């Protein structure tokens, strides 16, 4: 297990280095002068302003030197400062991270619960109207834009019924609707995956054995079938977490919530590149780490992986 | 290359091969016809494409013309889907909004499928350092979660629907590259590839004539799923103000405006939203039907 862990950790290093190079190059792939691009739209720009930004970004140095300086600073937790607010980028990200994590975790809990329930019911009632209906719901789930679903939720539960507040921060009341909207397509994907896996597992010999030795149906499903059907679901959770982080960008805007996603959109629209770079880098590092953790837990569940 | 061209197979073999291919295609179409969902999806998608093509003729009003005498009017005979905050006709905007959405999705998938397929074919067939290098590059791209890579590209290129779609296209490249590479690796082991090699066929000929046709099915399936994804992401980026720009009619952009009038004008958000969902749903239904028809073993997966 230790060997597998070390192996996986070593493999993650070049990926993270590559990510940092891509993020670093973002600024240099900009058409035209990045310093000018950042100042675009502001009035009364002097050549001193341009020089200041250039120096601030180190644009007067050769590219490899710039990269080494950049990575050195990043490793020391210095992600530069926002062009507009002049505050450290990392501080701005840290401020917003809590809200996004809260939203993503809530969405994931809702999505996985709904997905497993829908998928299991569907598989156990294969080819009945229950199955057709829940798979139809899942199909609508993956075809519906999450921001529209969010607007529908606001319209029904906040504007018409008045049960929940429309937008903003704080309390579970303001978390429920955005979490449902964000988790919608994830729960649809989970439901379809659980159904497919469960149908596959139920055909296996060990299920027949379990039934033959007289186990009750519930015990067969819970202890033998569902447990084995869950392994691929675990992997997809890791992959989907990335989509949840991405989806938060849209959902936070719909519900006017604080968070990394909203910060990213504002940063892109206001051409605040140090901030964009910081957000992209942090998100990628978090995503890679989470997938690493999932890989490791996967190996704990299934011994074939760590020795394979 | 030249040797392979001289070594023409006898005429009866060519005819047998064409027949086999035709019957395989016929079988696929037969299976597709039995799938009600796929048929419905195909019909709806065709209608949507026709609507996009003939949009200027079909739209009853000018979609950008503002009429302050009929602001935020509910659906009526004059405006079947109501009007927006500037008195613009929602029906006309929904009809013309099909154009940017479908064009953009097609562009994104064209970029992703062509670049991704070439990378997948080359790395899968050749292997070696080029394969290792590409795999690492793909790993790096996959480290950016969800639409974040697309967002980063839009940040570099600047907002706009075309830039947004280039972004979506690039972010879908790894999916194609990985899948095609995987298929090539299994196809490469077949005896007929070895036979072609022994007969002296060049690499490009083997890849183009023997490998590509055998990995086309998964490419087609991935492309339909990809179109649905591209439509949703394109609409999302427009919704955020990073895609299509005002006053152009675009479903995602119209939904962003409708957000401010949710209480007063439900019709402003309902119809563009329905349009996006209907498009994505029809593509998904068709895609699933195609997948089952092309490879019945994958059914129920």
Coordinates of C-alpha atoms in Angstrom, one line a residue:
Chain A
X1 CA 0.0 0.0 0.0
X2 CA 2.9 2.4 0.9
X3 CA 4.5 1.7 -2.5
X4 CA 1.2 2.4 -4.3
X5 CA 0.8 5.6 -2.4
X6 CA 4.4 6.8 -3.2
X7 CA 3.9 5.9 -6.8
X8 CA 0.7 7.9 -7.1
X9 CA 2.2 10.9 -5.3
X10 CA 5.2 10.9 -7.7
X11 CA 2.9 10.7 -10.7
X12 CA 1.0 13.8 -9.5
X13 CA 4.2 16.0 -9.4
X14 CA 4.7 16.3 -13.2
X15 CA 1.0 16.9 -13.7
X16 CA 1.0 19.8 -11.1
X17 CA 4.2 21.2 -12.7
X18 CA 2.5 21.1 -16.1
X19 CA -0.6 22.8 -14.7
X20 CA 1.6 25.6 -13.2
X21 CA 3.3 26.1 -16.6
X22 CA -0.1 26.3 -18.4
X23 CA -1.4 28.8 -15.9
X24 CA 1.8 30.8 -16.1
X25 CA 1.7 30.8 -19.9
X26 CA -1.9 32.0 -19.9
X27 CA -0.7 35.5 -19.4
X28 CA 1.7 35.3 -22.3
X29 CA -0.7 33.8 -24.7
X30 CA -2.8 36.9 -24.5
X31 CA -3.0 38.7 -27.8
X32 CA -1.1 42.0 -27.4
X33 CA 0.6 43.4 -24.3
X34 CA -0.8 41.8 -21.1
X35 CA -0.1 45.0 -19.2
X36 CA -2.1 47.1 -21.6
X37 CA -4.9 44.5 -21.8
X38 CA -5.3 44.6 -18.0
X39 CA -5.5 48.4 -18.0
X40 CA -8.0 48.4 -20.9
X41 CA -11.2 50.3 -20.0
X42 CA -9.6 52.4 -17.3
X43 CA -9.3 56.1 -17.9
X44 CA -6.2 58.2 -17.6
X45 CA -3.6 55.5 -18.1
X46 CA 0.0 56.8 -18.2
X47 CA 3.0 55.0 -19.5
X48 CA 4.1 54.8 -15.9
X49 CA 1.1 52.7 -15.1
X50 CA 2.0 50.3 -17.9
X51 CA 5.6 50.1 -16.7
X52 CA 4.4 49.5 -13.1
X53 CA 2.2 46.6 -14.1
X54 CA 5.0 45.2 -16.3
X55 CA 7.4 45.3 -13.4
X56 CA 4.8 44.0 -11.0
X57 CA 4.2 41.0 -13.3
X58 CA 8.0 40.7 -14.1
X59 CA 7.3 41.0 -17.8
X60 CA 10.7 42.7 -18.4
X61 CA 12.5 39.4 -17.6
X62 CA 13.2 36.4 -20.0
X63 CA 10.4 33.8 -20.0
X64 CA 12.1 30.9 -18.1
X65 CA 13.3 33.4 -15.5
X66 CA 9.8 34.7 -15.2
X67 CA 8.5 31.1 -14.7
X68 CA 11.0 30.2 -12.1
X69 CA 10.2 33.4 -10.2
X70 CA 6.5 32.7 -10.5
X71 CA 6.7 29.1 -9.3
X72 CA 9.1 30.1 -6.5
X73 CA 6.6 32.7 -5.3
X74 CA 3.6 30.4 -5.6
X75 CA 5.4 27.7 -3.5
X76 CA 5.8 30.4 -0.8
X77 CA 2.1 31.1 -1.0
X78 CA 2.5 34.3 -2.9
X79 CA 0.0 34.3 -5.8
X80 CA 0.5 37.9 -6.6
X81 CA -2.0 40.6 -6.0
X82 CA -5.3 41.6 -7.7
X83 CA -4.9 44.3 -10.3
X84 CA -8.1 46.0 -9.2
X85 CA -8.4 45.6 -5.4
X86 CA -4.6 45.4 -4.9
X87 CA -5.2 42.7 -2.3
X88 CA -3.2 39.4 -2.2
X89 CA -4.9 36.9 -4.5
X90 CA -4.6 34.0 -2.1
X91 CA -6.4 36.0 0.6
X92 CA -9.2 36.7 -1.8
X93 CA -9.6 33.1 -2.7
X94 CA -9.4 31.9 0.9
X95 CA -12.2 34.3 1.8
X96 CA -14.5 32.8 -0.8
X97 CA -13.5 29.2 -0.5
X98 CA -15.8 28.3 2.4
X99 CA -19.0 29.3 0.6
X100 CA -18.1 27.2 -2.5
X101 CA -17.0 24.1 -0.4
X102 CA -20.2 24.3 1.5
X103 CA -22.2 24.5 -1.7
X104 CA -20.3 21.7 -3.4
X105 CA -20.5 19.3 -0.4
X106 CA -24.2 19.9 0.0
X107 CA -24.8 19.4 -3.7
X108 CA -22.8 16.2 -3.6
X109 CA -24.7 14.7 -0.6
X110 CA -28.0 15.5 -2.3
X111 CA -26.9 14.1 -5.6
X112 CA -25.4 10.9 -4.4
X113 CA -28.4 10.1 -2.1
X114 CA -30.9 10.8 -4.9
X115 CA -28.8 9.0 -7.4
X116 CA -28.4 5.8 -5.4
X117 CA -32.1 5.7 -4.4
X118 CA -33.3 6.3 -8.0
X119 CA -30.8 4.0 -9.5
X120 CA -31.5 1.1 -7.1
X121 CA -35.2 1.4 -7.5
X122 CA -34.8 1.4 -11.2
X123 CA -32.6 -1.6 -11.3
X124 CA -34.8 -3.7 -8.9
X125 CA -37.8 -2.8 -11.0
X126 CA -36.1 -3.2 -14.3
X127 CA -38.4 -2.6 -17.4
X128 CA -41.4 -1.6 -15.3
X129 CA -43.0 1.9 -15.4
X130 CA -41.1 2.9 -12.3
X131 CA -37.8 2.1 -14.1
X132 CA -38.9 4.0 -17.2
X133 CA -40.1 7.0 -15.2
X134 CA -36.9 7.3 -13.1
X135 CA -34.6 6.9 -16.1
X136 CA -36.7 9.5 -18.0
X137 CA -36.2 11.9 -15.0
X138 CA -32.5 11.1 -15.2
X139 CA -32.4 11.9 -18.9
X140 CA -34.1 15.2 -18.3
X141 CA -31.6 15.8 -15.5
X142 CA -28.6 15.6 -17.9
X143 CA -30.3 17.6 -20.6
X144 CA -31.5 20.5 -18.5
X145 CA -29.2 23.5 -18.1
X146 CA -28.5 23.9 -14.4
X147 CA -29.0 27.6 -14.4
X148 CA -32.5 27.3 -15.8
X149 CA -33.3 24.6 -13.3
X150 CA -32.1 27.1 -10.6
X151 CA -34.4 29.8 -12.0
X152 CA -37.3 27.4 -11.9
X153 CA -36.6 26.5 -8.3
X154 CA -36.4 30.2 -7.3
X155 CA -39.7 30.8 -9.1
X156 CA -41.5 28.0 -7.5
X157 CA -40.1 27.8 -3.9
X158 CA -39.1 31.4 -3.3
X159 CA -41.4 33.6 -5.5
X160 CA -44.6 31.6 -5.6
X161 CA -44.6 29.5 -2.4
X162 CA -42.4 31.8 -0.4
X163 CA -40.8 28.9 1.5
X164 CA -37.2 29.8 1.0
X165 CA -35.3 33.1 0.6
X166 CA -34.3 34.0 -3.0
X167 CA -30.6 34.6 -2.9
X168 CA -27.6 35.4 -0.8
X169 CA -25.6 33.7 2.0
X170 CA -26.2 32.1 5.3
X171 CA -28.2 29.3 6.9
X172 CA -29.5 26.1 5.3
X173 CA -32.5 27.9 3.8
X174 CA -30.2 29.7 1.5
X175 CA -28.2 26.6 0.7
X176 CA -30.9 24.1 -0.3
X177 CA -32.0 25.4 -3.7
X178 CA -28.5 26.2 -5.1
X179 CA -27.3 22.7 -3.8
X180 CA -30.2 21.0 -5.6
X181 CA -29.7 22.9 -8.8
X182 CA -25.9 22.2 -8.7
X183 CA -26.3 18.6 -7.9
X184 CA -29.1 17.9 -10.5
X185 CA -27.1 16.5 -13.4
X186 CA -24.7 14.7 -11.0
X187 CA -27.6 12.9 -9.4
X188 CA -28.9 11.9 -12.9
X189 CA -25.5 10.6 -13.9
X190 CA -25.2 8.7 -10.5
X191 CA -28.7 7.2 -10.9
X192 CA -27.9 5.8 -14.4
X193 CA -24.5 4.5 -13.3
X194 CA -25.9 2.8 -10.2
X195 CA -28.7 1.2 -12.2
X196 CA -26.3 -0.1 -14.9
X197 CA -23.8 -1.4 -12.3
X198 CA -26.4 -3.0 -10.2
X199 CA -28.0 -4.8 -13.1
X200 CA -24.5 -6.1 -14.0
X201 CA -23.7 -7.2 -10.5
X202 CA -27.1 -8.9 -10.0
X203 CA -26.2 -11.3 -12.8
X204 CA -23.1 -12.4 -11.1
X205 CA -22.7 -15.9 -9.7
X206 CA -22.1 -14.8 -6.1
X207 CA -25.5 -13.2 -6.1
X208 CA -27.0 -16.5 -7.1
X209 CA -24.9 -18.2 -4.4
X210 CA -26.2 -15.7 -1.8
X211 CA -29.7 -16.3 -2.8
X212 CA -29.2 -20.1 -2.9
X213 CA -28.0 -20.1 0.6
X214 CA -31.3 -18.6 1.6
X215 CA -30.4 -15.0 2.3
X216 CA -33.3 -12.6 2.3
X217 CA -33.6 -10.4 -0.7
X218 CA -32.8 -7.2 1.3
X219 CA -29.6 -8.7 2.6
X220 CA -28.6 -9.8 -0.9
X221 CA -29.1 -6.4 -2.3
X222 CA -27.6 -4.4 0.6
X223 CA -24.6 -6.6 1.5
X224 CA -23.7 -8.3 -1.8
X225 CA -25.0 -6.3 -4.7
X226 CA -25.0 -2.6 -3.7
X227 CA -21.6 -2.8 -2.2
X228 CA -20.0 -4.1 -5.3
X229 CA -22.0 -1.8 -7.5
X230 CA -20.6 1.2 -5.5
X231 CA -17.0 1.0 -6.6
X232 CA -17.4 2.7 -10.0
X233 CA -19.7 5.2 -8.3
X234 CA -16.8 6.2 -6.1
X235 CA -14.6 7.0 -9.1
X236 CA -17.2 9.1 -10.7
X237 CA -17.6 11.1 -7.6
X238 CA -14.0 12.2 -8.0
X239 CA -14.5 13.1 -11.6
X240 CA -17.8 14.8 -10.9
X241 CA -16.4 16.9 -8.2
X242 CA -14.6 18.8 -10.9
X243 CA -17.8 19.4 -12.6
X244 CA -19.4 20.6 -9.3
X245 CA -16.6 23.1 -8.9
X246 CA -17.2 24.3 -12.5
X247 CA -20.9 24.2 -12.1
X248 CA -20.6 26.4 -9.0
X249 CA -19.4 29.2 -11.3
X250 CA -22.9 29.2 -12.9
X251 CA -25.0 28.4 -9.8
X252 CA -23.3 31.1 -7.7
X253 CA -24.2 33.6 -10.3
X254 CA -27.8 32.4 -10.5
X255 CA -28.4 32.6 -6.8
X256 CA -26.1 35.7 -6.3
X257 CA -24.0 33.7 -3.8
X258 CA -20.5 34.5 -2.8
X259 CA -17.9 32.0 -3.8
X260 CA -14.9 31.1 -6.0
X261 CA -17.0 30.7 -9.1
X262 CA -18.4 34.1 -8.9
X263 CA -15.0 35.5 -8.1
X264 CA -13.7 33.8 -11.2
X265 CA -16.3 35.3 -13.5
X266 CA -15.8 38.7 -12.1
X267 CA -12.0 38.3 -12.5
X268 CA -12.4 37.3 -16.1
X269 CA -14.8 40.0 -17.0
X270 CA -12.6 42.7 -15.4
X271 CA -9.4 41.2 -16.9
X272 CA -7.9 40.7 -13.5
X273 CA -5.3 38.1 -14.7
X274 CA -3.3 37.5 -11.5
X275 CA -6.7 36.6 -9.8
X276 CA -7.8 34.4 -12.7
X277 CA -4.4 32.6 -12.6
X278 CA -4.6 32.1 -8.9
X279 CA -8.2 30.7 -9.0
X280 CA -7.4 28.3 -11.9
X281 CA -4.2 27.1 -10.2
X282 CA -5.8 26.6 -6.8
X283 CA -8.8 24.8 -8.3
X284 CA -6.6 22.4 -10.3
X285 CA -4.4 21.6 -7.3
X286 CA -7.5 20.9 -5.2
X287 CA -9.0 18.7 -7.9
X288 CA -5.8 16.7 -8.5
X289 CA -5.4 16.2 -4.7
X290 CA -9.0 15.0 -4.3
X291 CA -8.7 12.6 -7.2
X292 CA -5.5 11.3 -5.6
X293 CA -7.4 10.6 -2.4
X294 CA -10.2 8.9 -4.3
X295 CA -7.6 6.7 -6.1
X296 CA -6.1 5.7 -2.7
X297 CA -9.5 4.9 -1.1
X298 CA -10.4 2.9 -4.2
X299 CA -7.2 0.9 -3.7
X300 CA -8.2 0.3 -0.1
X301 CA -11.6 -1.0 -1.2
X302 CA -10.3 -3.2 -4.0
X303 CA -7.0 -5.0 -3.3
X304 CA -6.6 -5.9 -7.0
X305 CA -5.8 -2.3 -7.8
X306 CA -2.9 -1.9 -5.4
X307 CA -1.2 -5.1 -6.4
X308 CA -2.2 -5.0 -10.1
Chain B
X1 CA 3.0 2.5 -50.1
X2 CA 3.6 1.7 -53.7
X3 CA 3.7 -2.0 -53.1
X4 CA 0.4 -1.9 -51.3
X5 CA -1.2 -0.1 -54.2
X6 CA 0.1 -2.7 -56.6
X7 CA -1.2 -5.6 -54.5
X8 CA -4.8 -5.1 -55.3
X9 CA -7.1 -7.8 -53.9
X10 CA -9.1 -9.8 -56.4
X11 CA -12.5 -8.3 -57.5
X12 CA -14.7 -10.8 -55.6
X13 CA -13.0 -9.8 -52.4
X14 CA -13.8 -6.1 -52.9
X15 CA -17.4 -6.9 -53.6
X16 CA -17.7 -9.1 -50.5
X17 CA -16.2 -6.4 -48.3
X18 CA -18.6 -3.7 -49.6
X19 CA -21.5 -6.0 -49.1
X20 CA -20.5 -6.8 -45.6
X21 CA -20.1 -3.1 -44.8
X22 CA -23.5 -2.3 -46.3
X23 CA -25.2 -5.0 -44.4
X24 CA -23.5 -3.8 -41.2
X25 CA -24.8 -0.3 -41.9
X26 CA -28.2 -1.6 -42.8
X27 CA -28.3 -3.6 -39.5
X28 CA -27.4 -0.5 -37.6
X29 CA -30.2 1.5 -39.2
X30 CA -32.6 -1.4 -38.6
X31 CA -31.7 -1.3 -34.9
X32 CA -31.9 2.4 -34.8
X33 CA -35.4 2.4 -36.3
X34 CA -36.6 0.2 -33.5
X35 CA -35.5 2.7 -30.9
X36 CA -38.5 5.0 -30.3
X37 CA -36.4 7.5 -28.3
X38 CA -33.8 7.8 -31.0
X39 CA -36.4 8.3 -33.7
X40 CA -38.1 11.0 -31.6
X41 CA -34.7 12.6 -30.8
X42 CA -33.8 12.5 -34.5
X43 CA -37.0 14.1 -35.6
X44 CA -36.9 16.9 -33.0
X45 CA -33.2 17.6 -33.8
X46 CA -34.0 17.8 -37.6
X47 CA -36.8 20.2 -36.9
X48 CA -34.5 22.3 -34.7
X49 CA -31.8 22.4 -37.4
X50 CA -34.4 23.4 -40.0
X51 CA -35.7 26.1 -37.6
X52 CA -32.1 27.4 -37.3
X53 CA -31.6 27.4 -41.0
X54 CA -34.8 29.2 -41.9
X55 CA -34.9 31.3 -38.7
X56 CA -35.0 34.7 -40.5
X57 CA -38.0 33.6 -42.5
X58 CA -39.8 31.9 -39.6
X59 CA -39.4 34.6 -37.0
X60 CA -42.5 36.8 -37.1
X61 CA -40.7 39.9 -35.8
X62 CA -37.3 41.5 -35.7
X63 CA -35.7 39.9 -32.7
X64 CA -33.6 43.0 -31.7
X65 CA -36.3 45.7 -32.4
X66 CA -37.3 47.4 -29.2
X67 CA -40.9 48.5 -28.7
X68 CA -41.6 50.4 -25.6
X69 CA -45.3 50.3 -26.1
X70 CA -45.4 46.6 -25.4
X71 CA -42.8 45.9 -22.7
X72 CA -43.1 42.7 -20.6
X73 CA -46.4 41.6 -22.1
X74 CA -47.6 38.0 -21.4
X75 CA -48.2 35.6 -24.3
X76 CA -51.0 36.9 -26.6
X77 CA -52.0 36.5 -30.2
X78 CA -49.7 39.4 -31.1
X79 CA -46.7 37.9 -29.3
X80 CA -47.3 34.1 -28.8
X81 CA -44.5 33.8 -26.3
X82 CA -44.7 37.3 -24.8
X83 CA -42.3 40.2 -24.9
X84 CA -39.2 41.0 -22.9
X85 CA -38.2 44.1 -20.9
X86 CA -37.5 46.1 -24.1
X87 CA -40.7 44.9 -25.9
X88 CA -38.8 42.5 -28.1
X89 CA -40.7 39.4 -29.3
X90 CA -39.7 36.3 -27.3
X91 CA -40.8 33.9 -30.0
X92 CA -38.6 35.6 -32.6
X93 CA -35.6 35.6 -30.2
X94 CA -36.1 31.9 -29.4
X95 CA -36.3 31.0 -33.1
X96 CA -33.2 33.0 -34.0
X97 CA -31.4 31.8 -30.8
X98 CA -31.2 28.3 -32.3
X99 CA -28.6 29.6 -34.8
X100 CA -25.8 30.6 -32.4
X101 CA -26.4 27.6 -30.1
X102 CA -26.3 25.0 -32.9
X103 CA -23.5 26.6 -34.9
X104 CA -21.4 27.0 -31.8
X105 CA -21.9 23.4 -30.7
X106 CA -21.1 22.2 -34.2
X107 CA -17.9 24.2 -34.3
X108 CA -16.8 23.0 -30.9
X109 CA -17.4 19.3 -31.8
X110 CA -15.6 19.8 -35.1
X111 CA -12.5 21.1 -33.4
X112 CA -12.6 18.5 -30.7
X113 CA -13.3 15.5 -32.9
X114 CA -10.8 16.3 -35.6
X115 CA -7.9 17.3 -33.3
X116 CA -8.7 14.6 -30.8
X117 CA -9.1 11.8 -33.4
X118 CA -5.7 12.7 -35.1
X119 CA -4.0 12.7 -31.7
X120 CA -5.7 9.4 -30.7
X121 CA -4.8 7.7 -34.0
X122 CA -1.2 8.9 -34.0
X123 CA -0.5 8.1 -30.3
X124 CA -2.4 4.8 -30.4
X125 CA -0.8 3.5 -33.5
X126 CA 2.7 4.8 -33.2
X127 CA 3.2 4.6 -29.4
X128 CA 6.6 5.5 -28.2
X129 CA 7.7 8.9 -26.9
X130 CA 5.1 10.8 -28.8
X131 CA 2.4 8.7 -27.1
X132 CA 4.0 9.3 -23.7
X133 CA 4.2 13.0 -24.3
X134 CA 0.6 13.4 -25.5
X135 CA -0.7 11.3 -22.6
X136 CA 1.1 13.5 -20.1
X137 CA -0.2 16.6 -21.8
X138 CA -3.7 15.2 -21.6
X139 CA -3.2 14.4 -17.9
X140 CA -2.3 18.1 -17.4
X141 CA -5.4 19.3 -19.2
X142 CA -7.6 16.9 -17.3
X143 CA -6.3 18.3 -14.1
X144 CA -8.4 21.4 -14.7
X145 CA -11.9 20.7 -13.3
X146 CA -15.0 20.9 -15.4
X147 CA -15.6 24.1 -17.4
X148 CA -12.6 25.7 -15.7
X149 CA -10.3 25.0 -18.6
X150 CA -12.9 26.6 -21.0
X151 CA -13.1 29.6 -18.6
X152 CA -9.3 30.0 -18.6
X153 CA -9.3 29.9 -22.4
X154 CA -12.1 32.5 -22.5
X155 CA -10.0 34.6 -20.1
X156 CA -7.1 34.5 -22.6
X157 CA -9.1 35.0 -25.8
X158 CA -11.7 37.4 -24.4
X159 CA -15.5 36.9 -24.1
X160 CA -17.5 36.1 -27.2
X161 CA -19.4 33.1 -28.5
X162 CA -16.7 32.0 -31.0
X163 CA -14.0 32.2 -28.4
X164 CA -16.2 30.3 -25.9
X165 CA -16.7 27.5 -28.5
X166 CA -13.0 27.3 -29.3
X167 CA -12.6 26.9 -25.6
X168 CA -15.2 24.2 -25.3
X169 CA -13.7 22.4 -28.4
X170 CA -10.2 22.4 -26.9
X171 CA -11.5 21.2 -23.5
X172 CA -13.2 18.2 -25.2
X173 CA -10.1 17.1 -27.2
X174 CA -8.7 14.8 -24.4
X175 CA -12.0 12.9 -24.3
X176 CA -11.6 12.0 -28.0
X177 CA -7.9 11.5 -27.9
X178 CA -8.2 9.0 -25.0
X179 CA -11.1 7.1 -26.5
X180 CA -9.7 6.9 -30.0
X181 CA -6.3 5.8 -28.6
X182 CA -8.0 3.1 -26.6
X183 CA -9.9 1.8 -29.6
X184 CA -6.8 1.9 -31.8
X185 CA -4.8 -0.1 -29.2
X186 CA -7.4 -2.9 -29.5
X187 CA -7.9 -2.7 -33.2
X188 CA -4.2 -2.7 -33.8
X189 CA -4.0 -6.3 -32.4
X190 CA -6.2 -7.7 -35.2
X191 CA -4.8 -10.1 -37.7
X192 CA -5.9 -7.9 -40.7
X193 CA -3.6 -5.1 -39.5
X194 CA -0.7 -7.5 -39.4
X195 CA -1.7 -8.8 -42.8
X196 CA -1.7 -5.2 -44.2
X197 CA 1.7 -4.6 -42.6
X198 CA 3.1 -7.8 -44.2
X199 CA 1.7 -6.8 -47.5
X200 CA 3.8 -3.6 -47.2
X201 CA 1.1 -1.0 -46.6
X202 CA 2.5 2.2 -45.2
X203 CA 1.6 3.6 -41.8
X204 CA -0.7 6.3 -43.2
X205 CA -2.5 3.8 -45.4
X206 CA -3.1 1.4 -42.5
X207 CA -4.3 4.1 -40.2
X208 CA -6.6 5.6 -42.8
X209 CA -8.0 2.5 -44.4
X210 CA -7.9 -0.1 -41.7
X211 CA -7.9 1.6 -38.3
X212 CA -10.0 4.7 -38.8
X213 CA -13.1 2.9 -40.2
X214 CA -13.0 0.6 -37.2
X215 CA -12.9 3.4 -34.6
X216 CA -15.6 5.6 -36.3
X217 CA -18.5 4.2 -34.3
X218 CA -17.3 5.4 -30.9
X219 CA -16.3 8.8 -32.4
X220 CA -19.9 9.2 -33.7
X221 CA -21.4 8.3 -30.3
X222 CA -19.0 10.6 -28.4
X223 CA -19.8 13.4 -30.8
X224 CA -23.5 13.3 -30.1
X225 CA -22.9 13.3 -26.4
X226 CA -20.4 16.1 -26.9
X227 CA -22.9 18.2 -28.9
X228 CA -25.3 18.1 -26.0
X229 CA -22.5 19.1 -23.6
X230 CA -21.3 21.9 -25.9
X231 CA -24.9 23.3 -26.1
X232 CA -25.2 23.3 -22.4
X233 CA -21.8 24.8 -21.8
X234 CA -22.2 27.4 -24.5
X235 CA -25.5 28.5 -23.0
X236 CA -23.8 28.6 -19.6
X237 CA -20.9 30.8 -20.8
X238 CA -23.4 33.1 -22.5
X239 CA -25.5 33.2 -19.3
X240 CA -22.3 34.4 -17.5
X241 CA -21.7 37.1 -20.0
X242 CA -18.6 35.3 -21.4
X243 CA -20.3 34.0 -24.6
X244 CA -22.7 35.7 -27.0
X245 CA -23.1 39.4 -26.4
X246 CA -26.1 41.6 -26.4
X247 CA -28.3 42.4 -28.3
X248 CA -27.8 39.2 -30.2
X249 CA -30.6 36.6 -29.5
X250 CA -29.0 33.6 -27.7
X251 CA -30.8 31.3 -25.3
X252 CA -28.3 31.4 -22.4
X253 CA -28.0 35.2 -22.8
X254 CA -31.8 35.7 -22.8
X255 CA -32.0 33.5 -19.7
X256 CA -29.5 35.8 -17.9
X257 CA -31.8 38.8 -18.6
X258 CA -34.9 36.9 -17.7
X259 CA -33.4 36.3 -14.3
X260 CA -34.1 39.9 -13.3
X261 CA -37.7 39.7 -14.4
X262 CA -38.5 36.2 -12.9
X263 CA -41.4 37.6 -10.8
X264 CA -43.0 39.8 -13.5
X265 CA -42.4 37.7 -16.6
X266 CA -42.2 33.9 -16.3
X267 CA -42.4 33.6 -20.1
X268 CA -39.0 35.3 -20.5
X269 CA -37.2 32.4 -18.8
X270 CA -39.5 29.5 -19.6
X271 CA -39.1 29.4 -23.4
X272 CA -35.4 29.9 -23.9
X273 CA -34.8 27.3 -21.1
X274 CA -37.2 24.9 -22.8
X275 CA -35.4 25.4 -26.1
X276 CA -32.0 24.6 -24.6
X277 CA -33.4 21.5 -22.9
X278 CA -35.3 20.3 -25.9
X279 CA -32.1 20.6 -28.0
X280 CA -29.9 18.8 -25.5
X281 CA -32.6 16.1 -24.9
X282 CA -33.0 15.3 -28.6
X283 CA -29.3 15.0 -29.1
X284 CA -28.9 12.8 -26.0
X285 CA -31.8 10.5 -27.1
X286 CA -30.3 10.2 -30.6
X287 CA -26.9 9.6 -29.2
X288 CA -28.0 6.8 -26.9
X289 CA -29.9 5.2 -29.7
X290 CA -26.8 5.4 -31.9
X291 CA -24.7 3.9 -29.2
X292 CA -27.0 0.9 -28.7
X293 CA -27.4 0.5 -32.5
X294 CA -23.7 0.6 -33.3
X295 CA -22.8 -1.7 -30.5
X296 CA -25.6 -3.8 -29.0
X297 CA -23.2 -5.2 -26.4
X298 CA -23.2 -1.7 -24.7
X299 CA -26.9 -1.8 -24.1
X300 CA -28.0 -1.1 -20.5
X301 CA -24.6 0.5 -19.7

